[in-house]
Coordinates of C-alpha atoms in Angstrom, one line a residue:
Chain A
X41 CA -0.9 -67.6 -27.2
X42 CA -0.9 -71.0 -28.8
X43 CA -3.6 -73.1 -30.3
X44 CA -4.0 -75.3 -27.2
X45 CA -4.5 -72.2 -25.0
X46 CA -7.4 -71.0 -27.1
X47 CA -9.2 -74.3 -27.5
X48 CA -9.0 -75.0 -23.8
X49 CA -10.5 -71.7 -23.0
X50 CA -13.1 -71.5 -25.7
X51 CA -15.9 -73.3 -23.9
X52 CA -15.5 -71.2 -20.7
X53 CA -14.9 -67.9 -22.5
X54 CA -18.4 -67.7 -23.9
X55 CA -20.6 -65.3 -22.1
X56 CA -24.1 -66.6 -22.3
X57 CA -27.1 -64.4 -22.4
X58 CA -30.2 -66.2 -21.0
X59 CA -30.5 -69.8 -20.1
X60 CA -28.1 -72.3 -21.7
X61 CA -29.2 -75.8 -22.4
X62 CA -27.0 -78.8 -23.1
X63 CA -27.4 -78.8 -26.8
X64 CA -27.0 -75.0 -27.0
X65 CA -23.7 -75.3 -25.1
X66 CA -22.1 -77.7 -27.5
X67 CA -23.4 -75.5 -30.5
X68 CA -21.7 -72.6 -28.7
X69 CA -18.5 -74.5 -28.4
X70 CA -18.4 -75.4 -32.0
X71 CA -19.1 -71.8 -32.9
X72 CA -16.3 -70.5 -30.8
X73 CA -13.9 -73.1 -32.2
X74 CA -14.8 -71.9 -35.7
X75 CA -14.4 -68.3 -34.6
X76 CA -10.8 -68.9 -33.4
X77 CA -9.9 -70.9 -36.5
X78 CA -11.1 -68.0 -38.7
X79 CA -9.4 -65.4 -36.6
X80 CA -6.1 -67.3 -36.5
X81 CA -6.3 -67.9 -40.2
X82 CA -7.0 -64.3 -41.0
X83 CA -4.4 -62.9 -38.7
X84 CA -1.8 -65.2 -40.2
X85 CA -2.8 -63.9 -43.6
X86 CA -2.4 -60.3 -42.5
X87 CA 0.9 -61.0 -40.8
X88 CA 2.3 -63.2 -43.6
X89 CA 4.0 -60.3 -45.5
X90 CA 6.0 -59.2 -42.5
X91 CA 6.9 -62.8 -41.6
X92 CA 8.0 -63.5 -45.1
X93 CA 10.0 -60.3 -45.3
X94 CA 11.8 -61.0 -42.1
X95 CA 12.7 -64.5 -43.1
X96 CA 13.7 -63.6 -46.6
X97 CA 16.1 -60.9 -45.3
X98 CA 18.3 -63.7 -43.9
X99 CA 18.1 -65.9 -47.0
X100 CA 20.2 -65.8 -50.2
X101 CA 18.6 -65.3 -53.6
X102 CA 18.4 -69.1 -54.4
X103 CA 16.7 -69.8 -51.1
X104 CA 14.1 -67.1 -51.7
X105 CA 13.1 -68.4 -55.0
X106 CA 12.5 -71.9 -53.7
X107 CA 8.8 -72.7 -53.9
X108 CA 6.9 -73.2 -50.8
X109 CA 6.4 -71.3 -47.6
X110 CA 9.7 -71.7 -45.8
X111 CA 9.4 -69.1 -43.1
X112 CA 12.3 -70.3 -41.0
X113 CA 15.6 -69.4 -42.6
X114 CA 18.3 -72.0 -42.5
X115 CA 20.8 -69.6 -41.0
X116 CA 20.6 -66.1 -39.6
X117 CA 23.3 -64.5 -41.9
X118 CA 23.5 -60.8 -42.0
X119 CA 25.1 -60.7 -45.5
X120 CA 22.1 -59.0 -47.0
X121 CA 22.1 -56.3 -44.3
X122 CA 25.7 -55.4 -44.9
X123 CA 25.2 -55.4 -48.6
X124 CA 22.4 -52.7 -48.1
X125 CA 24.9 -50.5 -46.3
X126 CA 27.6 -51.1 -48.8
X127 CA 25.5 -50.2 -51.9
X128 CA 23.3 -47.3 -50.9
X129 CA 23.5 -44.4 -48.3
X130 CA 21.1 -46.3 -46.1
X131 CA 22.6 -44.8 -42.9
X132 CA 22.0 -41.3 -44.2
X133 CA 18.4 -42.1 -45.2
X134 CA 17.8 -43.6 -41.7
X135 CA 19.4 -40.6 -40.0
X136 CA 17.4 -38.1 -42.1
X137 CA 14.1 -39.9 -41.5
X138 CA 14.8 -40.1 -37.8
X139 CA 15.9 -36.4 -37.6
X140 CA 12.8 -35.2 -39.5
X141 CA 10.4 -37.5 -37.8
X142 CA 11.7 -36.6 -34.3
X143 CA 11.8 -32.8 -34.8
X144 CA 8.5 -32.8 -36.7
X145 CA 6.8 -34.8 -34.0
X146 CA 8.2 -32.7 -31.3
X147 CA 7.1 -29.5 -33.1
X148 CA 3.6 -30.8 -33.9
X149 CA 2.9 -32.2 -30.5
X150 CA 4.0 -29.1 -28.5
X151 CA 2.5 -26.5 -30.8
X152 CA -0.8 -28.3 -31.1
X153 CA -1.0 -28.5 -27.3
X154 CA -0.1 -24.9 -27.1
X155 CA -2.7 -23.7 -29.6
X156 CA -5.4 -26.1 -28.3
X157 CA -5.1 -24.4 -24.8
X158 CA -6.3 -21.2 -26.4
X159 CA -9.1 -22.8 -28.3
X160 CA -10.3 -24.9 -25.4
X161 CA -9.9 -22.6 -22.4
X162 CA -9.8 -19.0 -23.4
X163 CA -12.7 -16.8 -24.5
X164 CA -12.3 -14.1 -27.1
X165 CA -14.1 -12.4 -29.9
X166 CA -13.3 -14.3 -33.1
X167 CA -12.5 -17.6 -31.3
X168 CA -15.4 -19.4 -33.0
X169 CA -14.5 -18.2 -36.5
X170 CA -10.8 -19.2 -35.9
X171 CA -11.8 -22.6 -34.7
X172 CA -14.2 -23.2 -37.6
X173 CA -11.4 -22.2 -40.0
X174 CA -9.0 -24.7 -38.3
X175 CA -11.6 -27.5 -38.6
X176 CA -12.2 -26.7 -42.3
X177 CA -8.4 -27.2 -43.0
X178 CA -8.7 -30.8 -41.8
X179 CA -10.8 -31.5 -44.9
X180 CA -8.6 -29.6 -47.4
X181 CA -6.8 -32.3 -49.3
X182 CA -3.0 -32.1 -49.2
X183 CA -3.0 -32.1 -53.1
X184 CA -4.5 -28.6 -53.1
X185 CA -1.4 -27.2 -51.3
X186 CA 1.2 -29.3 -52.9
X187 CA 2.1 -27.0 -55.8
X188 CA 2.0 -23.6 -54.0
X189 CA 3.9 -24.9 -51.0
X190 CA 6.5 -26.4 -53.3
X191 CA 6.9 -22.9 -54.9
X192 CA 7.1 -21.3 -51.5
X193 CA 9.8 -23.6 -50.2
X194 CA 11.7 -23.4 -53.5
X195 CA 11.7 -19.5 -53.2
X196 CA 12.9 -19.8 -49.6
X197 CA 15.7 -22.0 -50.7
X198 CA 14.5 -24.8 -48.5
X199 CA 14.6 -27.6 -51.1
X200 CA 16.9 -30.5 -50.2
X201 CA 16.8 -29.3 -46.6
X202 CA 14.7 -30.9 -43.9
X203 CA 13.0 -27.6 -43.2
X204 CA 9.8 -27.9 -45.4
X205 CA 9.1 -31.2 -43.5
X206 CA 9.6 -29.8 -40.0
X207 CA 8.8 -26.1 -39.8
X208 CA 5.2 -26.2 -41.0
X209 CA 4.4 -28.6 -38.2
X210 CA 5.8 -26.2 -35.6
X211 CA 3.0 -23.8 -36.4
X212 CA -0.1 -25.4 -34.9
X213 CA 0.9 -29.0 -35.6
X214 CA -2.0 -29.6 -37.9
X215 CA -5.7 -28.9 -37.2
X216 CA -6.4 -32.5 -36.5
X217 CA -4.0 -32.6 -33.6
X218 CA -5.3 -29.3 -32.2
X219 CA -8.8 -30.7 -32.3
X220 CA -7.6 -33.8 -30.5
X221 CA -5.8 -31.8 -27.7
X222 CA -8.8 -29.5 -27.4
X223 CA -11.1 -32.4 -26.7
X224 CA -8.7 -33.5 -23.9
X225 CA -8.5 -30.1 -22.3
X226 CA -12.3 -29.8 -22.4
X227 CA -12.5 -33.0 -20.3
X228 CA -10.4 -31.6 -17.5
X229 CA -12.0 -30.0 -14.4
X230 CA -12.4 -26.3 -14.9
X231 CA -11.9 -25.6 -11.2
X232 CA -8.2 -26.3 -11.6
X233 CA -7.7 -23.4 -13.9
X234 CA -10.0 -21.0 -11.9
X235 CA -8.1 -21.8 -8.8
X236 CA -4.8 -21.1 -10.4
X237 CA -6.1 -17.9 -11.8
X238 CA -7.2 -16.8 -8.3
X239 CA -3.7 -17.5 -7.1
X240 CA -2.5 -15.1 -9.8
X241 CA -0.9 -17.5 -12.1
X242 CA -0.5 -16.3 -15.7
X243 CA -2.2 -18.2 -18.5
X244 CA 1.1 -19.4 -19.8
X245 CA 2.1 -20.7 -16.3
X246 CA -1.3 -22.5 -16.1
X247 CA -0.7 -24.1 -19.5
X248 CA 3.0 -25.0 -18.7
X249 CA 2.7 -26.1 -15.1
X250 CA -0.9 -27.5 -14.8
X251 CA -2.3 -28.4 -18.2
X252 CA 0.8 -30.0 -19.9
X253 CA 1.6 -32.4 -17.0
X254 CA -2.1 -33.4 -16.8
X255 CA -2.3 -34.2 -20.5
X256 CA 0.8 -36.4 -20.9
X257 CA -1.3 -39.3 -22.0
X258 CA -3.0 -37.2 -24.7
X259 CA 0.4 -35.8 -25.8
X260 CA 1.7 -39.3 -26.1
X261 CA -1.3 -40.3 -28.4
X262 CA -0.6 -37.2 -30.6
X263 CA 3.1 -37.9 -30.6
X264 CA 2.8 -41.6 -31.5
X265 CA 0.4 -41.0 -34.4
X266 CA 2.4 -38.1 -35.7
X267 CA 5.7 -40.1 -35.5
X268 CA 4.0 -43.0 -37.5
X269 CA 2.6 -40.5 -40.0
X270 CA 5.9 -38.7 -40.6
X271 CA 8.0 -41.8 -40.7
X272 CA 5.8 -43.2 -43.5
X273 CA 5.3 -39.9 -45.3
X274 CA 6.3 -40.3 -49.0
X275 CA 5.0 -37.6 -51.3
X276 CA 6.4 -34.6 -49.4
X277 CA 10.0 -35.9 -49.0
X278 CA 9.8 -37.1 -52.6
X279 CA 9.3 -33.6 -54.0
X280 CA 11.3 -31.7 -51.4
X281 CA 14.3 -33.9 -51.0
X282 CA 15.6 -34.9 -54.4
X283 CA 19.2 -35.3 -53.5
X284 CA 20.0 -38.9 -52.9
X285 CA 21.9 -38.2 -49.7
X286 CA 19.4 -35.8 -48.2
X287 CA 16.3 -37.8 -48.6
X288 CA 14.4 -40.0 -46.2
X289 CA 14.0 -43.8 -46.0
X290 CA 10.8 -44.3 -48.0
X291 CA 12.0 -42.1 -50.8
X292 CA 15.4 -43.7 -50.8
X293 CA 13.8 -47.2 -50.7
X294 CA 11.7 -46.4 -53.8
X295 CA 14.8 -45.6 -55.7
X296 CA 16.6 -48.6 -54.2
X297 CA 13.7 -50.8 -55.5
X298 CA 14.3 -49.8 -59.2
X299 CA 18.0 -50.2 -58.9
X300 CA 18.0 -53.6 -57.4
X301 CA 14.9 -54.8 -59.2
X302 CA 14.3 -58.5 -58.5
X303 CA 17.2 -58.8 -56.0
X304 CA 14.8 -59.8 -53.4
X305 CA 17.4 -60.7 -50.7
X306 CA 18.8 -57.2 -50.5
X307 CA 15.4 -55.5 -51.0
X308 CA 13.9 -57.4 -48.1
X309 CA 16.8 -56.6 -45.8
X310 CA 16.5 -52.9 -46.6
X311 CA 12.8 -52.6 -46.3
X312 CA 12.7 -54.7 -43.2
X313 CA 15.2 -52.4 -41.5
X314 CA 13.0 -49.4 -42.6
X315 CA 10.0 -50.9 -40.8
X316 CA 11.8 -51.9 -37.6
X317 CA 11.6 -48.5 -35.7
X318 CA 7.9 -48.2 -36.4
X319 CA 7.2 -51.8 -35.4
X320 CA 9.2 -51.3 -32.1
X321 CA 7.3 -48.0 -31.4
X322 CA 4.0 -49.7 -32.1
X323 CA 4.8 -52.6 -29.8
X324 CA 5.8 -50.2 -27.0
X325 CA 3.0 -47.7 -27.5
X326 CA 0.1 -49.9 -28.7
X327 CA -1.6 -49.3 -25.4
X328 CA -1.6 -45.5 -26.0
X329 CA -2.8 -45.9 -29.6
X330 CA -5.8 -48.0 -28.7
X331 CA -6.6 -45.8 -25.8
X332 CA -6.4 -42.7 -27.9
X333 CA -8.7 -44.1 -30.5
X334 CA -11.1 -45.3 -27.8
X335 CA -11.1 -41.8 -26.2
X336 CA -11.7 -39.8 -29.3
X337 CA -13.3 -42.3 -31.7
X338 CA -10.9 -41.0 -34.4
X339 CA -7.5 -41.8 -35.8
X340 CA -5.2 -40.0 -38.1
Chain B
X128 CA -19.2 -25.5 -23.0
X129 CA -18.1 -24.5 -19.6
X130 CA -16.6 -21.3 -20.7
X131 CA -19.9 -19.9 -22.0
X132 CA -21.5 -20.5 -18.7
X133 CA -18.8 -18.9 -16.5
X134 CA -20.5 -16.2 -14.5
X135 CA -17.6 -13.8 -14.6
X136 CA -18.0 -13.2 -18.3
X137 CA -21.7 -12.7 -18.2
X138 CA -21.3 -10.0 -15.5
X139 CA -19.1 -8.1 -17.8
X140 CA -22.0 -7.5 -20.1
X141 CA -23.8 -5.3 -17.6
X142 CA -24.7 -2.0 -19.2
X143 CA -24.0 0.4 -16.5
X144 CA -20.5 1.8 -16.3
X145 CA -18.9 1.4 -13.0
X146 CA -15.3 0.9 -11.8
X147 CA -16.3 -2.8 -11.5
X148 CA -17.3 -3.0 -15.1
X149 CA -14.0 -1.5 -16.2
X150 CA -12.1 -4.1 -14.2
X151 CA -14.2 -6.9 -15.8
X152 CA -13.7 -5.5 -19.2
X153 CA -10.0 -5.4 -18.6
X154 CA -10.2 -9.0 -17.5
X155 CA -12.0 -9.9 -20.8
X156 CA -9.5 -8.0 -22.9
X157 CA -6.7 -9.7 -21.0
X158 CA -8.1 -13.1 -21.7
X159 CA -8.6 -12.1 -25.4
X160 CA -4.9 -11.2 -25.7
X161 CA -3.9 -14.4 -24.1
X162 CA -6.2 -16.3 -26.6
X163 CA -4.4 -14.7 -29.6
X164 CA -1.0 -15.3 -27.9
X165 CA -1.8 -19.1 -27.7
X166 CA -3.3 -19.5 -31.2
X167 CA -0.7 -17.3 -32.8
X168 CA 1.5 -20.3 -34.1
X169 CA -1.6 -21.8 -35.7
X170 CA -2.8 -18.5 -37.1
X171 CA 0.7 -17.7 -38.7
X172 CA 0.9 -21.3 -40.0
X173 CA -2.6 -21.0 -41.4
X174 CA -1.8 -17.8 -43.2
X175 CA 1.6 -18.9 -44.5
X176 CA 1.2 -22.6 -45.1
X177 CA -2.6 -22.8 -45.7
X178 CA -4.6 -19.8 -46.8
X179 CA -1.7 -18.1 -48.6
X180 CA -0.7 -21.1 -50.7
X181 CA -4.4 -21.9 -51.4
X182 CA -5.0 -18.5 -52.8
X183 CA -1.8 -18.6 -54.7
X184 CA -2.9 -21.9 -56.2
X185 CA -6.2 -20.5 -57.3
X186 CA -4.3 -17.7 -59.1
X187 CA -1.7 -20.1 -60.6
X188 CA -4.6 -22.2 -62.2
X189 CA -5.2 -19.2 -64.5
X190 CA -1.5 -18.8 -65.5
X191 CA 1.3 -20.4 -67.6
X192 CA 4.2 -21.0 -65.3
X193 CA 7.2 -23.3 -65.5
X194 CA 8.8 -22.6 -62.1
X195 CA 11.2 -20.0 -63.5
X196 CA 10.5 -16.4 -64.3
X197 CA 7.0 -15.0 -63.8
X198 CA 3.6 -16.7 -64.3
X199 CA 1.7 -15.2 -67.3
X200 CA -2.1 -14.9 -67.2
X201 CA -3.8 -17.2 -69.7
X202 CA -7.4 -17.0 -68.6
X203 CA -9.3 -20.3 -68.7
X204 CA -6.8 -22.0 -71.1
X205 CA -5.7 -24.5 -68.4
X206 CA -9.3 -25.6 -67.8
X207 CA -10.0 -25.9 -71.6
X208 CA -6.8 -28.1 -71.9
X209 CA -8.3 -30.6 -69.5
X210 CA -10.9 -31.5 -72.1
X211 CA -9.0 -30.9 -75.3
X212 CA -8.0 -33.9 -77.5
X213 CA -4.3 -33.8 -76.5
X214 CA -4.4 -33.7 -72.7
X215 CA -8.0 -34.8 -72.2
X216 CA -7.6 -38.5 -72.8
X217 CA -4.7 -38.9 -70.4
X218 CA -6.5 -37.0 -67.7
X219 CA -9.6 -39.1 -68.3
X220 CA -7.4 -42.2 -67.9
X221 CA -6.1 -40.9 -64.6
X222 CA -9.6 -40.2 -63.4
X223 CA -10.8 -43.6 -64.4
X224 CA -7.9 -45.4 -62.7
X225 CA -8.4 -43.4 -59.6
X226 CA -12.1 -44.2 -59.5
X227 CA -11.5 -47.8 -60.2
X228 CA -9.1 -48.2 -57.3
X229 CA -11.1 -46.0 -54.9
X230 CA -14.5 -47.7 -55.7
X231 CA -13.0 -51.2 -55.0
X232 CA -10.7 -50.2 -52.1
X233 CA -13.2 -48.2 -49.9
X234 CA -16.0 -50.7 -49.7
X235 CA -13.6 -53.6 -49.2
X236 CA -11.7 -51.9 -46.4
X237 CA -15.0 -50.9 -44.7
X238 CA -16.7 -54.3 -45.1
X239 CA -13.6 -56.4 -44.1
X240 CA -12.8 -53.9 -41.3
X241 CA -16.3 -54.2 -39.9
X242 CA -16.3 -58.0 -40.2
X243 CA -13.0 -58.3 -38.3
X244 CA -14.3 -55.9 -35.6
X245 CA -17.4 -57.9 -35.2
X246 CA -15.3 -61.1 -34.9
X247 CA -13.0 -59.5 -32.3
X248 CA -15.8 -58.0 -30.3
X249 CA -17.1 -61.4 -29.2
X250 CA -15.0 -61.6 -26.1
X251 CA -12.1 -63.3 -27.8
X252 CA -9.2 -64.6 -25.8
X253 CA -5.9 -63.1 -26.9
X254 CA -7.7 -60.1 -28.5
X255 CA -4.7 -57.8 -28.3
X256 CA -2.7 -60.2 -30.3
X257 CA -5.2 -60.5 -33.1
X258 CA -5.8 -56.8 -33.0
X259 CA -2.1 -56.2 -33.5
X260 CA -1.9 -58.6 -36.4
X261 CA -4.8 -56.8 -38.2
X262 CA -3.7 -53.3 -37.3
X263 CA 0.1 -53.5 -37.9
X264 CA -0.2 -53.3 -41.7
X265 CA -1.9 -49.9 -41.3
X266 CA 0.8 -48.7 -39.1
X267 CA 3.6 -49.6 -41.4
X268 CA 1.9 -49.2 -44.8
X269 CA 4.2 -47.4 -47.2
X270 CA 7.1 -48.0 -49.5
X271 CA 8.7 -50.7 -47.3
X272 CA 5.6 -52.9 -47.4
X273 CA 4.9 -52.3 -51.1
X274 CA 8.4 -53.9 -51.7
X275 CA 7.2 -57.1 -50.1
X276 CA 4.0 -57.1 -52.1
X277 CA 5.8 -56.7 -55.3
X278 CA 7.4 -60.1 -54.5
X279 CA 4.1 -61.6 -53.2
X280 CA 2.3 -60.6 -56.4
X281 CA 5.2 -61.5 -58.7
X282 CA 5.5 -64.4 -61.2
X283 CA 6.6 -67.0 -58.6
X284 CA 5.3 -65.0 -55.6
X285 CA 3.1 -66.3 -52.7
X286 CA -0.2 -65.5 -54.4
X287 CA 0.6 -67.5 -57.6
X288 CA 2.1 -70.3 -55.5
X289 CA -1.2 -70.4 -53.7
X290 CA -3.2 -70.2 -56.9
X291 CA -1.2 -73.1 -58.3
X292 CA -2.6 -75.3 -55.6
X293 CA -6.0 -74.8 -57.3
X294 CA -4.4 -75.4 -60.7
X295 CA -4.6 -71.7 -61.6
X296 CA -1.7 -70.1 -63.5
X297 CA -1.7 -66.6 -62.1
X298 CA -0.4 -63.5 -64.0
X299 CA 2.5 -61.4 -63.0
X300 CA 0.1 -59.1 -61.2
X301 CA 2.0 -55.9 -61.1
X302 CA 3.5 -56.1 -64.5
X303 CA 0.3 -57.1 -66.5
X304 CA -1.7 -54.0 -67.5
X305 CA -4.9 -56.1 -67.0
X306 CA -4.2 -56.9 -63.4
X307 CA -2.0 -54.2 -62.0
X308 CA -4.8 -52.2 -60.6
X309 CA -6.3 -55.2 -58.9
X310 CA -2.8 -55.9 -57.4
X311 CA -2.8 -52.3 -56.0
X312 CA -6.3 -52.8 -54.6
X313 CA -5.0 -55.9 -52.8
X314 CA -2.1 -54.0 -51.3
X315 CA -4.3 -51.1 -50.2
X316 CA -7.0 -53.3 -48.7
X317 CA -4.3 -55.2 -46.7
X318 CA -2.9 -51.9 -45.6
X319 CA -6.0 -49.9 -44.7
X320 CA -8.5 -52.4 -43.3
X321 CA -6.8 -52.5 -39.8
X322 CA -7.3 -48.8 -39.2
X323 CA -11.0 -49.1 -40.0
X324 CA -11.3 -52.2 -37.9
X325 CA -9.8 -50.3 -34.8
X326 CA -12.4 -47.6 -35.2
X327 CA -15.4 -50.1 -35.5
X328 CA -14.0 -52.1 -32.6
X329 CA -13.9 -48.9 -30.4
X330 CA -17.5 -48.3 -31.3
X331 CA -18.6 -51.9 -30.7
X332 CA -16.8 -52.0 -27.3
X333 CA -18.5 -48.7 -26.1
X334 CA -22.0 -49.9 -27.0
X335 CA -24.4 -49.9 -24.1
X336 CA -24.7 -53.6 -23.0
X337 CA -28.3 -53.1 -21.7
X338 CA -29.6 -52.4 -25.2
X339 CA -28.0 -55.6 -26.7
X340 CA -29.2 -57.7 -23.7
X341 CA -32.7 -56.3 -24.0
X342 CA -32.7 -57.2 -27.7
X343 CA -31.5 -60.8 -26.9
X344 CA -34.1 -61.2 -24.1
X345 CA -36.8 -60.1 -26.6
X346 CA -35.7 -63.0 -28.7
X347 CA -34.0 -61.1 -31.5
X348 CA -31.6 -63.4 -33.4
X349 CA -27.9 -62.6 -33.7
X350 CA -28.5 -61.4 -37.3
X351 CA -31.3 -59.1 -36.3
X352 CA -29.5 -57.8 -33.4
X353 CA -26.6 -56.9 -35.7
X354 CA -28.8 -55.2 -38.4
X355 CA -31.2 -53.4 -36.1
X356 CA -29.2 -52.6 -33.0
X357 CA -25.4 -52.8 -33.6
X358 CA -25.2 -51.4 -37.1
X359 CA -27.4 -48.3 -36.3
X360 CA -25.2 -47.6 -33.3
X361 CA -22.1 -48.0 -35.4
X362 CA -23.1 -45.4 -38.0
X363 CA -20.8 -42.6 -36.5
X364 CA -17.8 -44.9 -36.9
X365 CA -19.0 -45.9 -40.4
X366 CA -19.3 -42.2 -41.3
X367 CA -15.9 -41.4 -40.0
X368 CA -14.3 -44.3 -41.9
X369 CA -16.2 -43.4 -45.1
X370 CA -15.0 -39.7 -45.0
X371 CA -11.4 -40.8 -44.3
X372 CA -11.6 -43.7 -46.8
X373 CA -12.8 -41.5 -49.7
X374 CA -10.2 -38.8 -49.1
X375 CA -7.3 -41.3 -48.9
X376 CA -8.7 -43.5 -51.7
X377 CA -8.9 -40.7 -54.1
X378 CA -5.5 -39.4 -53.0
X379 CA -3.7 -42.7 -53.7
X380 CA -0.1 -42.1 -54.7
X381 CA 2.5 -44.1 -52.8
X382 CA 1.4 -47.5 -53.9
X383 CA 1.0 -46.6 -57.6
X384 CA 4.3 -44.7 -57.6
X385 CA 6.3 -47.6 -56.3
X386 CA 4.4 -50.2 -58.3
X387 CA 5.0 -48.3 -61.6
X388 CA 8.7 -48.6 -61.0
X389 CA 8.4 -52.3 -61.6
X390 CA 7.8 -51.8 -65.4
X391 CA 9.1 -48.3 -66.0
X392 CA 10.5 -45.2 -64.4
X393 CA 9.1 -44.6 -61.0
X394 CA 6.0 -42.5 -61.1
X395 CA 5.5 -43.0 -64.8
X396 CA 2.0 -44.7 -64.6
X397 CA 3.5 -47.8 -66.2
X398 CA 2.4 -50.4 -67.3
X399 CA 0.3 -48.8 -70.1
X400 CA -0.7 -45.8 -67.9
X401 CA -2.7 -48.2 -65.7
X402 CA -1.1 -46.9 -62.5
X403 CA -1.6 -43.3 -63.5
X404 CA -3.8 -41.8 -60.8
X405 CA -4.9 -38.2 -60.3
X406 CA -2.3 -37.3 -57.8
X407 CA 0.4 -38.9 -59.9
X408 CA -0.9 -37.0 -62.9
X409 CA -0.6 -33.7 -61.0
X410 CA 2.8 -34.7 -59.7
X411 CA 4.0 -35.4 -63.3
X412 CA 2.5 -32.3 -64.8
X413 CA 4.2 -30.2 -62.1
X414 CA 7.7 -31.7 -61.7
X415 CA 8.2 -33.6 -64.9
X416 CA 6.5 -31.5 -67.5
X417 CA 6.9 -28.2 -65.5
X418 CA 3.3 -27.2 -66.4
X419 CA 2.7 -25.7 -63.0
X420 CA -0.3 -23.6 -64.0
X421 CA -2.1 -26.5 -65.7
X422 CA -1.2 -28.8 -62.7
X423 CA -2.7 -26.2 -60.3
X424 CA -5.9 -26.2 -62.4
X425 CA -6.1 -30.0 -62.2
X426 CA -5.3 -29.9 -58.5
X427 CA -8.2 -27.5 -58.0
X428 CA -10.7 -29.7 -59.8
X429 CA -9.5 -32.7 -57.6
X430 CA -9.9 -30.5 -54.5
X431 CA -13.3 -29.4 -55.5
X432 CA -14.3 -33.0 -56.2
X433 CA -13.1 -34.2 -52.8
X434 CA -14.8 -31.2 -51.1
X435 CA -18.0 -31.9 -52.9
X436 CA -17.9 -35.6 -51.9
X437 CA -17.2 -34.6 -48.3
X438 CA -20.0 -32.1 -48.3
X439 CA -22.4 -34.8 -49.7
X440 CA -21.3 -37.2 -47.0
X441 CA -21.9 -34.6 -44.3
X442 CA -25.2 -33.6 -45.7
X443 CA -26.5 -37.1 -46.1
X444 CA -25.1 -38.1 -42.7
X445 CA -28.1 -36.4 -41.1
X446 CA -30.3 -39.0 -42.6
X447 CA -28.3 -42.1 -41.8
X448 CA -25.9 -41.4 -38.9
X449 CA -27.3 -42.0 -35.5
X450 CA -25.7 -40.0 -32.7
X451 CA -26.4 -40.9 -29.1
X452 CA -27.1 -37.5 -27.5
X453 CA -25.7 -38.7 -24.1
X454 CA -22.2 -39.2 -25.5
X455 CA -21.7 -36.5 -28.0

C-alpha cells in the first residue's frame, strides 16, 4: 500500500449515507485525505521503534549516534549479531524460551480444551460452583500467588528448571482459556453430540474425535495468544530461573542491557532477534487473532 | 443453555421408582463421573496452584519467614509495619508511583485506543496494514521493546531530536527522577493502546448498521451519532478494557524493572525510587530482603485493592454498560 494507492481510492471509498451534492462530495474527499494523512502519520509513529531497532541492528555505534532519522543502513553487516552470540549465551536463552513457550502453549491449549468440554457439555451436581470458582480465578491478580507459588516450587526443587513455567499450564491451562473454549463448544450444534452418544461413543471419544477437530480455529486462537503471552512473560522466569544459562530471552535480555549499557548496536541486534519469532507468528496468525477477538470480544 | 433444556435429564426427576428411573439415574451418574473426569486437571491445578497457595499466602502474612526454616507467627506485626515510620514511607512511595503511572496510562490507552478504532472503522482502505501497525506493539511489548525505548528517550534519542526541532532541550527521560515516570507512561501507552483499539474496533464493526443509518437519516450529526449511538453501544468493550487496564496498570513491573537498570541495579527502583512500583516493592521484599511474611501481607493488601476496584467496576457497570440482549 503506497500513498498514491490511497489517494486515488479515497474519493470512491467513501460510502455515502443519504444524497450527496457536489459541494458535499468535495468536502468528503478533503475529509478522507485528512483521515489517511492522520492514519499514515500515526501508524508510522507506532511502527517507528521497530523500524529504528531493525535498522540500528545493522549499523555500527558511530552510525547509530548520527543525528537524524536514517532508517536505511548503509550496509547490512551482521557484525552486531555475531557479537551477541559471542558475548552472551543467547542461543541458550532462545532455546529455553522456545522450549518453555512451546510446551506451555501445548499444555495450556490441550488441557483448557479438555476441561472446557466438561464445563460446556456435561451436566453434574456442583458444575455451576466449579465454573464460578474458575471464573473468579481470572480476576485474582498474579501477585497474590507469586510468593506461595515460589515457596512451593522451591520446596519441590523446581527452581532453575523449566517446570514451574510449564507444569501449571498443563492443569486446566488457565481459567481464561477454559472460558474461551467453553464459549466455542456452546456454539456447536448439540445434535452432533447426541447422535454420537446414541451410537454408543464414550464422552472421551466424542471429545477426541468430534469436538477437537471441529474447534481447531478456536484452539489456534488460544494457542497463538498463549504463545505470545509466554514468550513475553517476564516476572515468572525472572524469579524461577536465576541461573544465567537456564533463563529465558526476556530475562537474559534485561541482564544483557545492564551489561552492555549504551552499546546500542549490540543491544538492538539482541533485542531485534528476540522479537523476530513473535513478529513472524503474528504475521502468519494475524487472521486468527483478529477472528478470535471478533468472536469472543475479549483478548488476553 | 441447551443442557438444561434436554428432556432426558428432566425425565430423570420423576418421583416414581421404576426400572426406567434407575436407568436414567445411572445415566445421570455416568455423566457426572465424566464431568469430573474432564475437569479433573483444572480441579487439581486449582487446588495445588490456586487455592492452596492463596490460603498459604494468607497464613504467611501473619508470620516472619525468610525462606529457610519454619515461619513463626507474629500476629498483625506485618500489617503494622506497613504504616510504621521505617517501612511506611517507602511503601507509600511505591503506592504513589503505581497510582501515578496507572492513572495516566489507563485513560490514555483507552482514549487513544478508542480514537484509533473510530478512525479505522470508517471503511479505510488498507485497514489490515494500519491495524497491524497499531496492534504490533501490544503483541511484542516486553523487555525487547523497552530496550529500544531506552534509546528513543535517551539524551540524543529520537524524542529529544524531535523536540530540538521546536527548540526544546529535552531531558534524559529515563535517568532524570523528574521525568522517568512520564517516560514509562509513554512506553506503556505505546505498548498497550493497540490491544484496546482491537477490542473497540471489534465492537464498532459488529454494530447494527440500521441503527447508525436511522440516526443519520434523522439528521443527527456525526458528533451526536458518536455520543448518543456509538458510544453507548461500545460500553461493553469500554468496560472490558477498563477492567483489564486497571489490573495490568496496577500490576506494572516489566517496564519499571528494565528502566531502573539504566541508573542502578535492575529492579532497584532507581532513580531516586521513582520506578519503585507496588509489584517491584513486593518482589524486593521477598527475594532481596527475604521478608517473605511482610511481602505476603503487602501482596494481600494489593490483591484486596485490585479485587475491590474490580468489584466496584462490576457493580457500577450495571448503571453504565449497555448490553444488547440479542447478542449476549
